[in-house]
Amino acid sequence: MKTEKTDRTEKPEAPRRAPRRQRELVVRGIPISPGVAIGAVYDTSEEPTVAPRRAITAARVEEERQRLAAAVTASRKQVAKLKARLGVLPEEAQEELEPLLDAYAMMLGESRLLRGARRRIGEELLAAETAVQDEAEAIAAVILAAKDDDKPGLRRRAGEVREIARRLTRNLTATPFRSLKEVPAGAILVAEELTPADAALLDPARIAGVATEEGGADGHTAIMLRALGIPSVLGCAGLTEAARRGDEAVLDGGAGTIVLRPGAAALEAGQESLAAYAKEKARLAKLRRLPSVTLDGEEVELQANLEIPAELPLIAQAGAQGIGLLRTEFLFMNRDDLPDEDAQFEAYSQIVGSLPEDGVTIRVLDWGGEKDMEALAQGVEPWHSGPNPALGLRGIRMLLKRPELLESQFAAILRVATQGPVRILLPMVTVPAEVAQAREIYERVIRRLRRKGVALPEKAPPLGAMIETPGAALAADAIALEADFFAIGTNDLAMYTLAVDRAEAEVAHLYDPLHPAVLRLVQFATEAALRLRMPVSVCGEMAGNPRLVPLLLGLGLRSLSMNASAIPRVKQMVRTLKIDDCARFARRVMEQGDPQRIQELVLNFGEPAAGRE
């Protein structure tokens, strides 16, 4: 009887276990581009490049160099075709992709990558594809090893080098590239990985969503997908093994999930999310056109931080009132020579020219021993970074040691100031004398350009100081007498105040921009500027957190600069506030000595309302 019972219980279960693969499966990844997509999976793979390491004889050196030259020619044609296709993409995607393709074209010119590959062919007797891969990895390793706070930027630059190496290798080995022509309309594209060039071939009117196994939030592919407005999730481990072509799927780019073969409940939830997202998108789109004004009529300037020109489309989409922090390090990274005045002028013109009515605050080069830039290492006398580069020769300290760098940047910015309003920001200021010395150089450059008959604005752009160390904040009264404006960099200010590096896992939990010491330094610097009726802004991560807006406004700040994606929700918060309420709230917060209590007060200030229409 026992055996019969076992047989009866097992037989009905067998059919349920057989189609195990058909069950609903939720795969989680990194949210990249918000939005919800419901459609059939279309999986696509790219034939792997088979390029084993290969040595050559001395007699074949010239032959291998000719092979490399042919691959370079083919790659240039492919990049040119991609650039020719820009006209069919949305304007935001065009503006994002064009600078990237220009960077690719530069690397297919007389670049370090190609010079190094040719050298390896001759000196190390390597086949062309092996030489390209070795040189690309060597360059990428140098970039990624830089002790730079901008890790996403370093990864993007290393990715650019590797992408060109990948293209050259595929051309050298005659390996076909991925084709996306067969993707049906309304499909959710699933792949192991997409390159920026792949993303450029996507039609946002046909592709409902994108999900990949590889990739991260700060790469060029992610920026492209956001610019195209395609709901996307990257970094979905196990996705390509679990998904089959034709499977129904629900993708949520905001939550970072893709549900394969959804059941009735998951499908209904996806449809509700799709409708809610469409409504939210329409509401935020309305916010773009509305002013950033409090309920009692106080205007708050919301600007965007810009890391690389590729982010310009995101700034336009967000409705930013200009650029509050343009980091210029991108001009000096991943190149063998220093950008001269004309090269810098062209780069700044691209940015200022795209925002002729809005202001652009350009921070001059912030570089020191902690940032590895080969062009600077070769173009100026080297120095030792020391055991703690973050406390060494960096920012304005380095520029005053090498005034020719500062002079070329000043000259390029002064020339571009005829195209639109600009300001100049000095990094890592700690004492008033640094601003005074920089102003002497600045005025000398102005006189030189005027003698040469160069067109300049009638009034020279303001020269401001970055407040990002406790010393600068505590000396803000004196620095304000030398500077024309302040920009408070809360990221570094919190790091230096608390002696915490957020990149160090052991102490990252101690990093807290709401620590009373950090807030008091922000307050001190703000009040010093306001006493002289001098412009002051916050350009760190605090500015992009909607929950911190009441506190910042209450401290007297009226200008915030942040990542472009944060602007709509910060504006939404601004439009629900009254300045008197914010001032009372700030007084209450500044009375506290316990960071945990401050956190509680901030969280309990109130949920952001929907905003006014």
Coordinates of C-alpha atoms in Angstrom, one line a residue:
M1 CA 0.0 0.0 0.0
K2 CA 2.9 2.3 0.7
T3 CA 4.3 1.8 -2.7
E4 CA 0.9 2.3 -4.4
K5 CA 0.5 5.6 -2.5
T6 CA 3.9 6.8 -3.6
D7 CA 3.0 6.0 -7.2
R8 CA -0.2 7.9 -7.0
T9 CA 1.4 11.0 -5.6
E10 CA 4.3 11.1 -8.0
K11 CA 2.4 10.6 -11.3
P12 CA 0.3 13.8 -11.1
E13 CA 3.4 15.9 -10.3
A14 CA 5.5 14.7 -13.3
P15 CA 3.7 17.0 -15.9
R16 CA 4.2 20.0 -13.7
R17 CA 8.0 19.4 -13.4
A18 CA 8.6 18.9 -17.1
P19 CA 8.1 22.4 -18.4
R20 CA 10.2 23.9 -15.6
R21 CA 11.8 26.3 -18.1
Q22 CA 8.4 27.8 -18.9
R23 CA 7.9 29.2 -15.4
E24 CA 7.9 32.9 -14.7
L25 CA 11.4 34.1 -13.9
V26 CA 12.5 37.5 -12.6
V27 CA 16.0 38.5 -13.6
R28 CA 17.5 41.5 -11.8
G29 CA 20.1 43.9 -13.1
I30 CA 21.2 47.6 -13.1
P31 CA 18.5 50.1 -13.9
I32 CA 19.8 52.2 -16.9
S33 CA 17.0 54.0 -18.7
P34 CA 13.6 54.3 -17.0
G35 CA 10.4 53.1 -18.6
V36 CA 8.4 49.9 -18.9
A37 CA 8.3 47.6 -21.9
I38 CA 6.1 44.6 -22.6
G39 CA 6.9 42.4 -25.6
A40 CA 8.5 39.3 -27.1
V41 CA 12.2 38.6 -26.4
Y42 CA 14.5 38.7 -29.4
D43 CA 17.9 37.3 -28.5
T44 CA 20.9 38.3 -30.5
S45 CA 24.5 37.2 -30.1
E46 CA 27.7 38.3 -31.8
E47 CA 30.1 35.8 -33.2
P48 CA 33.1 35.8 -30.8
T49 CA 36.4 37.1 -32.1
V50 CA 38.9 34.3 -32.3
A51 CA 42.3 35.9 -32.2
P52 CA 44.8 33.7 -30.4
R53 CA 48.2 35.2 -29.5
R54 CA 50.5 34.9 -32.4
A55 CA 54.2 35.7 -33.0
I56 CA 55.8 36.4 -36.3
T57 CA 59.2 36.4 -37.9
A58 CA 61.2 39.5 -38.6
A59 CA 60.6 39.0 -42.3
R60 CA 56.8 39.5 -41.8
V61 CA 57.0 42.8 -39.9
E62 CA 56.1 44.9 -42.9
E63 CA 53.3 42.5 -43.9
E64 CA 51.7 42.7 -40.5
R65 CA 51.9 46.5 -40.5
Q66 CA 50.2 46.5 -43.8
R67 CA 47.4 44.3 -42.4
L68 CA 47.0 46.7 -39.5
A69 CA 46.8 49.6 -41.9
A70 CA 44.1 47.9 -43.9
A71 CA 42.1 47.2 -40.7
V72 CA 42.4 50.9 -39.7
T73 CA 41.1 51.9 -43.1
A74 CA 38.1 49.5 -42.8
S75 CA 37.4 50.7 -39.3
R76 CA 37.5 54.4 -40.4
K77 CA 34.9 53.6 -43.1
Q78 CA 32.7 51.8 -40.5
V79 CA 32.9 54.7 -38.1
A80 CA 32.1 57.1 -41.0
K81 CA 29.0 55.1 -41.9
L82 CA 27.8 55.2 -38.2
K83 CA 28.3 59.0 -38.3
A84 CA 26.3 59.2 -41.5
R85 CA 23.4 57.4 -39.8
L86 CA 23.1 60.1 -37.1
G87 CA 20.5 62.0 -39.0
V88 CA 17.9 59.3 -38.4
L89 CA 18.3 59.2 -34.6
P90 CA 16.6 61.5 -32.1
E91 CA 18.4 64.8 -31.7
E92 CA 19.5 63.9 -28.1
A93 CA 21.1 60.7 -29.4
Q94 CA 22.8 62.5 -32.2
E95 CA 24.4 64.9 -29.8
E96 CA 25.5 62.1 -27.5
L97 CA 26.9 59.8 -30.2
E98 CA 28.8 62.4 -32.4
P99 CA 31.5 63.2 -29.8
L100 CA 32.0 59.5 -29.2
L101 CA 32.4 58.7 -32.9
D102 CA 34.8 61.7 -33.1
A103 CA 36.8 60.1 -30.3
Y104 CA 36.9 56.8 -32.2
A105 CA 38.0 58.6 -35.4
M106 CA 40.8 60.3 -33.4
M107 CA 42.0 56.9 -32.1
L108 CA 42.1 55.6 -35.7
G109 CA 44.4 58.4 -36.6
E110 CA 47.9 59.0 -35.3
S111 CA 47.1 57.8 -31.8
R112 CA 49.1 56.2 -29.0
L113 CA 47.2 53.0 -29.6
L114 CA 48.2 52.6 -33.3
R115 CA 51.8 53.9 -32.7
G116 CA 52.1 51.4 -29.8
A117 CA 50.7 48.5 -31.9
R118 CA 53.1 49.2 -34.8
R119 CA 56.0 49.4 -32.3
R120 CA 55.0 46.0 -30.8
I121 CA 54.8 44.4 -34.3
G122 CA 58.4 45.5 -35.0
E123 CA 60.1 45.2 -31.6
E124 CA 58.2 42.3 -30.1
L125 CA 57.5 40.5 -33.4
L126 CA 53.8 40.2 -32.7
A127 CA 51.0 39.6 -35.1
A128 CA 48.9 42.7 -35.7
E129 CA 45.8 41.6 -33.7
T130 CA 48.0 40.5 -30.8
A131 CA 49.9 43.8 -30.9
V132 CA 46.6 45.8 -30.9
Q133 CA 45.2 43.8 -28.0
D134 CA 48.3 44.1 -25.9
E135 CA 48.7 47.9 -26.5
A136 CA 45.0 48.5 -25.8
E137 CA 45.1 46.6 -22.5
A138 CA 48.3 48.5 -21.5
I139 CA 46.6 51.8 -22.1
A140 CA 43.4 50.8 -20.4
A141 CA 45.4 49.5 -17.4
V142 CA 47.1 52.9 -17.0
I143 CA 43.8 54.7 -17.3
L144 CA 42.0 52.5 -14.7
A145 CA 45.0 52.6 -12.3
A146 CA 44.7 56.4 -12.0
K147 CA 43.9 57.5 -8.4
D148 CA 41.0 59.6 -9.5
D149 CA 37.6 60.1 -7.8
D150 CA 36.0 60.0 -11.3
K151 CA 36.0 56.2 -11.6
P152 CA 33.1 56.1 -14.1
G153 CA 35.0 58.5 -16.4
L154 CA 38.1 56.4 -16.2
R155 CA 36.0 53.3 -17.1
R156 CA 34.5 55.1 -20.1
R157 CA 37.9 56.2 -21.4
A158 CA 39.3 52.7 -21.0
G159 CA 36.2 51.3 -22.7
E160 CA 36.8 53.6 -25.7
V161 CA 40.3 52.2 -26.2
R162 CA 39.1 48.7 -25.9
E163 CA 36.2 49.3 -28.3
I164 CA 38.5 50.5 -31.0
A165 CA 40.8 47.5 -30.4
R166 CA 37.8 45.2 -30.7
R167 CA 36.8 46.8 -34.0
L168 CA 40.4 46.5 -35.3
T169 CA 40.6 42.9 -34.2
R170 CA 37.4 41.9 -35.9
N171 CA 38.5 43.5 -39.1
L172 CA 41.9 41.9 -38.8
T173 CA 40.3 38.4 -38.4
A174 CA 37.4 39.0 -40.8
T175 CA 34.9 38.4 -38.0
P176 CA 31.4 39.8 -38.9
F177 CA 29.8 42.4 -36.6
R178 CA 26.4 42.0 -35.0
S179 CA 23.4 42.6 -37.2
L180 CA 20.2 44.1 -35.7
K181 CA 18.3 44.4 -39.0
E182 CA 16.1 41.4 -38.2
V183 CA 14.8 42.6 -34.8
P184 CA 11.0 42.8 -35.1
A185 CA 9.0 45.9 -34.1
G186 CA 8.0 45.9 -30.4
A187 CA 10.6 43.4 -29.3
I188 CA 12.7 43.4 -26.2
L189 CA 16.3 43.0 -27.3
V190 CA 18.3 40.6 -25.2
A191 CA 22.0 40.2 -25.6
E192 CA 25.1 39.3 -23.7
E193 CA 26.5 42.7 -24.3
L194 CA 25.9 45.8 -26.5
T195 CA 28.6 48.2 -27.6
P196 CA 27.9 51.9 -28.1
A197 CA 28.1 51.3 -31.8
D198 CA 25.4 48.6 -31.5
A199 CA 23.3 51.1 -29.5
A200 CA 23.7 53.6 -32.3
L201 CA 22.0 51.1 -34.7
L202 CA 18.8 50.8 -32.5
D203 CA 15.6 52.4 -33.7
P204 CA 13.7 53.7 -30.6
A205 CA 10.5 53.6 -32.6
R206 CA 10.9 49.8 -33.1
I207 CA 12.8 48.5 -30.0
A208 CA 10.5 48.3 -26.9
G209 CA 13.3 47.6 -24.5
V210 CA 16.9 46.4 -24.0
A211 CA 18.4 43.9 -21.5
T212 CA 21.9 42.6 -21.4
E213 CA 24.1 40.4 -19.2
E214 CA 27.1 42.7 -19.2
G215 CA 27.4 46.5 -18.8
G216 CA 27.0 49.2 -16.1
A217 CA 25.3 52.4 -15.4
D218 CA 28.2 54.7 -16.3
G219 CA 29.4 53.4 -19.7
H220 CA 28.8 54.9 -23.1
T221 CA 26.3 52.3 -24.0
A222 CA 24.2 53.3 -20.9
I223 CA 24.4 56.9 -21.9
M224 CA 23.4 56.1 -25.4
L225 CA 20.3 54.1 -24.3
R226 CA 19.2 56.9 -22.0
A227 CA 19.6 59.4 -24.8
L228 CA 17.6 57.2 -27.1
G229 CA 14.9 56.9 -24.4
I230 CA 14.7 53.1 -24.6
P231 CA 13.8 51.3 -21.3
S232 CA 16.9 49.4 -20.5
V233 CA 18.4 47.1 -17.8
L234 CA 22.1 46.0 -18.0
G235 CA 24.1 43.6 -15.9
C236 CA 21.4 40.9 -15.7
A237 CA 23.4 37.8 -14.7
G238 CA 22.2 34.6 -16.3
L239 CA 19.8 36.4 -18.7
T240 CA 20.8 34.9 -22.0
E241 CA 20.7 31.4 -20.7
A242 CA 17.2 31.9 -19.2
A243 CA 15.6 33.8 -22.1
R244 CA 14.4 32.2 -25.3
R245 CA 13.4 34.0 -28.5
G246 CA 9.7 34.6 -28.5
D247 CA 9.3 34.5 -24.7
E248 CA 6.9 37.2 -23.5
A249 CA 8.7 39.6 -21.1
V250 CA 8.0 42.6 -18.9
L251 CA 11.0 45.0 -18.5
D252 CA 11.2 47.8 -16.0
G253 CA 14.1 50.1 -16.7
G254 CA 13.5 52.1 -13.5
A255 CA 13.4 49.0 -11.2
G256 CA 16.1 47.2 -13.0
T257 CA 14.1 44.0 -13.7
I258 CA 13.0 41.8 -16.6
V259 CA 10.3 39.2 -15.9
L260 CA 10.5 36.4 -18.4
R261 CA 7.3 34.4 -19.2
P262 CA 5.2 36.5 -16.8
G263 CA 2.1 35.0 -15.2
A264 CA -1.2 36.8 -15.2
A265 CA -0.4 38.8 -12.0
A266 CA 3.0 39.9 -13.2
L267 CA 1.6 40.9 -16.6
E268 CA -1.2 42.9 -15.1
A269 CA 1.3 44.6 -12.8
G270 CA 3.5 45.4 -15.8
Q271 CA 0.6 46.9 -17.7
E272 CA -0.2 49.1 -14.7
S273 CA 3.4 50.2 -14.4
L274 CA 3.5 51.0 -18.1
A275 CA 0.5 53.3 -17.7
A276 CA 1.8 54.9 -14.6
Y277 CA 5.2 55.5 -16.2
A278 CA 3.6 57.1 -19.2
K279 CA 1.6 59.4 -16.8
E280 CA 4.8 60.2 -14.8
K281 CA 6.8 60.9 -18.0
A282 CA 4.1 63.3 -19.2
R283 CA 4.1 65.1 -15.8
L284 CA 7.9 65.5 -15.7
A285 CA 7.9 66.7 -19.3
K286 CA 5.5 69.5 -18.2
L287 CA 7.9 70.3 -15.3
R288 CA 10.7 70.9 -17.9
R289 CA 8.8 73.9 -19.2
L290 CA 7.8 75.2 -15.8
P291 CA 9.9 77.6 -13.7
S292 CA 11.9 76.4 -10.7
V293 CA 10.1 78.7 -8.2
T294 CA 8.9 78.1 -4.7
L295 CA 5.3 78.5 -3.6
D296 CA 6.1 82.0 -2.3
G297 CA 7.8 83.1 -5.5
E298 CA 11.5 82.5 -4.7
E299 CA 13.4 81.5 -7.8
V300 CA 15.9 78.6 -7.5
E301 CA 18.5 78.1 -10.2
L302 CA 18.9 74.4 -11.2
Q303 CA 22.0 73.7 -13.3
A304 CA 23.7 70.5 -14.4
N305 CA 27.2 69.1 -13.9
L306 CA 28.9 68.0 -17.1
E307 CA 31.7 65.4 -17.2
I308 CA 32.0 64.9 -20.9
P309 CA 30.4 66.5 -24.0
A310 CA 28.5 63.2 -24.6
E311 CA 26.2 64.2 -21.7
L312 CA 24.9 67.3 -23.4
P313 CA 21.7 65.7 -24.7
L314 CA 20.8 64.6 -21.1
I315 CA 21.2 68.2 -19.9
A316 CA 18.9 69.4 -22.7
Q317 CA 16.3 66.8 -21.9
A318 CA 16.3 67.7 -18.2
G319 CA 15.6 71.4 -18.7
A320 CA 18.7 72.6 -16.9
Q321 CA 19.4 76.3 -16.6
G322 CA 22.9 76.0 -17.9
I323 CA 25.9 74.1 -16.6
G324 CA 27.0 74.8 -13.1
L325 CA 30.2 72.7 -13.2
L326 CA 32.0 71.7 -16.4
R327 CA 34.9 69.5 -15.5
T328 CA 37.7 70.0 -18.1
E329 CA 39.8 66.9 -17.3
F330 CA 38.2 65.0 -20.3
L331 CA 40.4 67.2 -22.6
F332 CA 43.6 65.9 -21.0
M333 CA 42.8 62.2 -20.6
N334 CA 43.7 59.4 -22.9
R335 CA 46.0 61.4 -25.2
D336 CA 49.7 61.7 -25.8
D337 CA 49.9 65.5 -26.2
L338 CA 48.6 68.5 -24.3
P339 CA 45.6 70.2 -25.8
D340 CA 46.7 73.6 -27.0
E341 CA 44.6 76.8 -26.7
D342 CA 42.9 76.2 -30.1
A343 CA 41.9 72.6 -29.2
Q344 CA 40.4 73.8 -25.9
F345 CA 38.6 76.6 -27.6
E346 CA 37.0 74.2 -30.0
A347 CA 35.9 71.9 -27.2
Y348 CA 34.4 74.7 -25.1
S349 CA 32.7 76.2 -28.1
Q350 CA 30.8 73.0 -28.7
I351 CA 29.4 73.2 -25.2
V352 CA 28.9 77.0 -24.8
G353 CA 27.5 77.2 -28.4
S354 CA 24.8 74.6 -27.5
L355 CA 23.7 76.7 -24.5
P356 CA 24.0 80.3 -25.9
E357 CA 21.4 81.7 -23.5
D358 CA 22.4 79.8 -20.4
G359 CA 25.5 80.1 -18.3
V360 CA 28.4 77.7 -18.3
T361 CA 30.8 77.5 -15.3
I362 CA 34.1 76.0 -16.5
R363 CA 36.4 74.6 -13.8
V364 CA 40.0 74.7 -14.9
L365 CA 42.0 71.5 -14.7
D366 CA 41.9 69.7 -11.4
W367 CA 44.9 67.4 -11.6
G368 CA 47.6 66.3 -9.3
G369 CA 49.6 63.3 -8.3
E370 CA 46.4 61.3 -7.8
K371 CA 45.3 61.6 -11.5
D372 CA 47.4 59.8 -14.1
M373 CA 47.2 61.8 -17.4
E374 CA 49.9 60.7 -19.8
A375 CA 49.7 64.0 -21.8
L376 CA 50.6 66.0 -18.7
A377 CA 53.2 63.5 -17.5
Q378 CA 55.0 64.0 -20.9
G379 CA 54.2 67.6 -21.4
V380 CA 55.4 69.0 -18.0
E381 CA 58.2 68.1 -15.7
P382 CA 57.2 65.0 -13.6
W383 CA 56.9 65.1 -9.8
H384 CA 56.4 62.5 -7.1
S385 CA 52.9 62.1 -6.0
G386 CA 53.8 61.2 -2.4
P387 CA 52.2 58.8 0.0
N388 CA 48.9 60.7 0.1
P389 CA 48.2 62.4 -3.3
A390 CA 44.8 63.7 -2.1
L391 CA 46.7 66.0 0.2
G392 CA 49.5 66.9 -2.2
L393 CA 50.1 69.0 -5.3
R394 CA 46.7 69.1 -7.0
G395 CA 44.1 71.6 -8.3
I396 CA 45.1 75.2 -8.1
R397 CA 48.4 74.3 -6.4
M398 CA 49.5 72.4 -9.5
L399 CA 48.3 75.1 -11.9
L400 CA 50.2 77.8 -10.0
K401 CA 53.3 75.6 -10.3
R402 CA 52.7 75.3 -14.0
P403 CA 51.2 78.6 -15.0
E404 CA 51.4 77.8 -18.8
L405 CA 48.6 75.3 -18.3
L406 CA 46.5 77.9 -16.6
E407 CA 47.3 80.5 -19.2
S408 CA 46.2 78.3 -22.1
Q409 CA 42.9 77.4 -20.3
F410 CA 42.2 81.1 -19.4
A411 CA 42.9 82.2 -23.0
A412 CA 40.6 79.5 -24.5
I413 CA 37.8 80.3 -22.1
L414 CA 38.1 84.1 -22.6
R415 CA 37.8 83.6 -26.4
V416 CA 34.7 81.4 -26.1
A417 CA 33.1 83.9 -23.7
T418 CA 32.0 85.9 -26.8
Q419 CA 29.6 83.0 -27.6
G420 CA 27.7 83.0 -24.3
P421 CA 27.9 83.7 -20.6
V422 CA 30.7 81.8 -18.9
R423 CA 32.4 81.7 -15.5
I424 CA 35.7 80.3 -14.5
L425 CA 36.1 78.2 -11.4
L426 CA 39.4 77.5 -9.5
P427 CA 39.6 74.0 -7.9
M428 CA 41.0 73.1 -4.5
V429 CA 41.4 76.6 -3.2
T430 CA 42.5 76.7 0.4
V431 CA 43.9 80.3 1.0
P432 CA 43.0 83.7 -0.4
A433 CA 46.5 84.1 -1.9
E434 CA 45.8 81.3 -4.4
V435 CA 42.9 83.2 -5.9
A436 CA 44.9 86.4 -6.0
Q437 CA 47.8 84.7 -7.8
A438 CA 45.4 83.1 -10.3
R439 CA 43.8 86.5 -10.9
E440 CA 47.2 88.1 -11.7
I441 CA 47.7 85.4 -14.4
Y442 CA 44.1 85.9 -15.6
E443 CA 44.5 89.6 -16.0
R444 CA 47.9 89.1 -17.8
V445 CA 46.2 86.8 -20.3
I446 CA 43.5 89.3 -20.9
R447 CA 46.0 92.1 -21.6
R448 CA 48.0 89.8 -24.0
L449 CA 44.9 88.8 -26.0
R450 CA 43.7 92.4 -26.3
R451 CA 47.1 93.4 -27.6
K452 CA 46.8 90.7 -30.2
G453 CA 43.4 92.0 -31.2
V454 CA 41.6 88.8 -30.2
A455 CA 37.8 89.4 -29.8
L456 CA 36.9 89.3 -26.1
P457 CA 33.7 90.0 -24.1
E458 CA 33.4 93.6 -22.8
K459 CA 33.4 92.3 -19.3
A460 CA 35.7 89.5 -18.3
P461 CA 34.1 86.3 -17.0
P462 CA 33.9 86.1 -13.2
L463 CA 36.6 84.1 -11.5
G464 CA 35.3 81.9 -8.7
A465 CA 36.6 79.6 -6.0
M466 CA 35.7 76.0 -5.3
I467 CA 35.0 75.5 -1.6
E468 CA 35.8 71.8 -1.0
T469 CA 38.1 71.7 2.0
P470 CA 37.5 72.7 5.7
G471 CA 40.3 75.3 5.4
A472 CA 38.6 77.0 2.5
A473 CA 35.2 77.0 4.2
L474 CA 36.6 78.4 7.5
A475 CA 38.6 81.0 5.5
A476 CA 35.5 81.8 3.3
D477 CA 35.3 85.4 4.6
A478 CA 38.8 86.2 3.4
I479 CA 38.5 84.2 0.2
A480 CA 35.3 86.0 -0.7
L481 CA 37.3 89.2 -0.9
E482 CA 39.4 87.8 -3.7
A483 CA 36.8 85.6 -5.6
D484 CA 33.8 86.7 -7.6
F485 CA 31.6 83.6 -6.6
F486 CA 31.7 80.4 -4.7
A487 CA 30.8 76.8 -5.7
I488 CA 30.6 74.5 -2.7
G489 CA 31.8 71.0 -3.7
T490 CA 30.1 68.9 -0.9
N491 CA 31.6 65.6 -2.0
D492 CA 35.2 66.5 -1.3
L493 CA 34.2 68.8 1.5
A494 CA 32.6 65.8 3.3
M495 CA 35.6 63.6 2.5
Y496 CA 38.2 66.0 3.9
T497 CA 36.1 67.0 6.9
L498 CA 35.4 63.4 8.0
A499 CA 38.7 61.9 6.8
V500 CA 36.7 59.3 4.8
D501 CA 37.3 58.0 1.3
R502 CA 34.0 56.7 0.0
A503 CA 36.0 54.3 -2.3
E504 CA 37.4 52.5 0.7
A505 CA 35.0 49.8 1.8
E506 CA 36.2 49.7 5.4
V507 CA 35.3 53.3 6.1
A508 CA 32.7 54.1 3.4
H509 CA 29.8 53.8 6.0
L510 CA 31.3 56.8 7.8
Y511 CA 30.9 59.1 4.9
D512 CA 27.9 61.3 5.7
P513 CA 27.2 64.7 4.1
L514 CA 24.7 65.4 6.8
H515 CA 27.3 65.2 9.6
P516 CA 26.9 68.4 11.7
A517 CA 30.5 69.4 10.9
V518 CA 29.9 69.3 7.2
L519 CA 26.7 71.2 7.4
R520 CA 28.3 73.9 9.5
L521 CA 31.0 74.4 7.0
V522 CA 28.4 74.7 4.2
Q523 CA 26.6 77.2 6.3
F524 CA 29.7 79.2 7.1
A525 CA 30.8 79.4 3.4
T526 CA 27.3 80.3 2.3
E527 CA 26.8 83.1 4.8
A528 CA 30.3 84.5 4.0
A529 CA 29.2 84.8 0.3
L530 CA 25.7 86.2 1.1
R531 CA 27.2 88.9 3.4
L532 CA 29.0 90.3 0.3
R533 CA 26.0 89.6 -2.0
M534 CA 28.2 87.2 -3.9
P535 CA 26.8 84.3 -5.9
V536 CA 27.1 80.9 -4.2
S537 CA 26.0 77.4 -5.3
V538 CA 26.3 73.8 -4.3
C539 CA 27.6 71.4 -7.0
G540 CA 28.0 68.1 -5.1
E541 CA 25.7 65.2 -4.7
M542 CA 23.7 67.0 -1.9
A543 CA 22.3 69.3 -4.6
G544 CA 20.7 66.4 -6.5
N545 CA 18.9 64.9 -3.5
P546 CA 15.3 66.2 -3.4
R547 CA 15.1 65.5 0.3
L548 CA 17.9 67.9 1.0
V549 CA 16.5 70.8 -1.0
P550 CA 14.5 72.2 2.0
L551 CA 17.7 72.3 4.1
L552 CA 19.8 73.9 1.4
L553 CA 17.2 76.6 0.7
G554 CA 16.9 77.2 4.4
L555 CA 20.6 77.8 4.6
G556 CA 20.3 80.5 2.0
L557 CA 21.3 78.7 -1.1
R558 CA 19.4 79.6 -4.3
S559 CA 21.6 77.8 -7.0
L560 CA 22.1 74.1 -7.2
S561 CA 24.1 72.1 -9.8
M562 CA 23.6 68.3 -10.1
N563 CA 23.6 65.4 -12.5
A564 CA 21.1 66.1 -15.2
S565 CA 18.8 63.2 -14.3
A566 CA 18.1 64.6 -10.9
I567 CA 16.8 68.0 -12.1
P568 CA 13.1 67.1 -12.7
R569 CA 12.6 65.7 -9.2
V570 CA 14.5 68.5 -7.5
K571 CA 12.4 71.0 -9.4
Q572 CA 9.3 69.1 -8.3
M573 CA 10.4 69.5 -4.7
V574 CA 11.3 73.2 -5.1
R575 CA 7.8 73.9 -6.4
T576 CA 6.2 72.5 -3.2
L577 CA 8.2 74.6 -0.7
K578 CA 8.0 77.9 1.1
I579 CA 11.2 79.7 2.0
D580 CA 10.1 80.6 5.6
D581 CA 9.3 76.9 6.2
C582 CA 12.8 76.0 4.9
A583 CA 14.5 78.6 7.1
R584 CA 12.8 77.3 10.2
F585 CA 13.6 73.7 9.2
A586 CA 17.3 74.6 8.7
R587 CA 17.5 76.3 12.1
R588 CA 16.2 73.2 13.7
V589 CA 18.6 71.0 11.9
M590 CA 21.6 73.2 12.7
E591 CA 20.8 72.9 16.4
Q592 CA 21.4 69.1 16.3
G593 CA 24.6 67.4 17.1
D594 CA 23.6 63.9 16.2
P595 CA 23.9 62.8 12.6
Q596 CA 21.2 60.2 13.1
R597 CA 18.8 62.8 14.4
I598 CA 19.5 65.0 11.4
Q599 CA 18.7 62.1 9.1
E600 CA 15.4 61.6 10.8
L601 CA 14.5 65.2 10.5
V602 CA 15.3 65.3 6.8
L603 CA 13.3 62.1 6.1
N604 CA 10.3 63.4 8.1
F605 CA 10.2 66.8 6.5
G606 CA 7.5 65.6 4.2
E607 CA 7.1 63.7 0.9
P608 CA 7.4 65.8 -2.2
A609 CA 4.1 66.7 -3.6
A610 CA 3.2 66.3 -7.3
G611 CA 4.0 70.0 -8.0
R612 CA 1.9 72.7 -9.5
E613 CA 0.6 72.7 -13.1

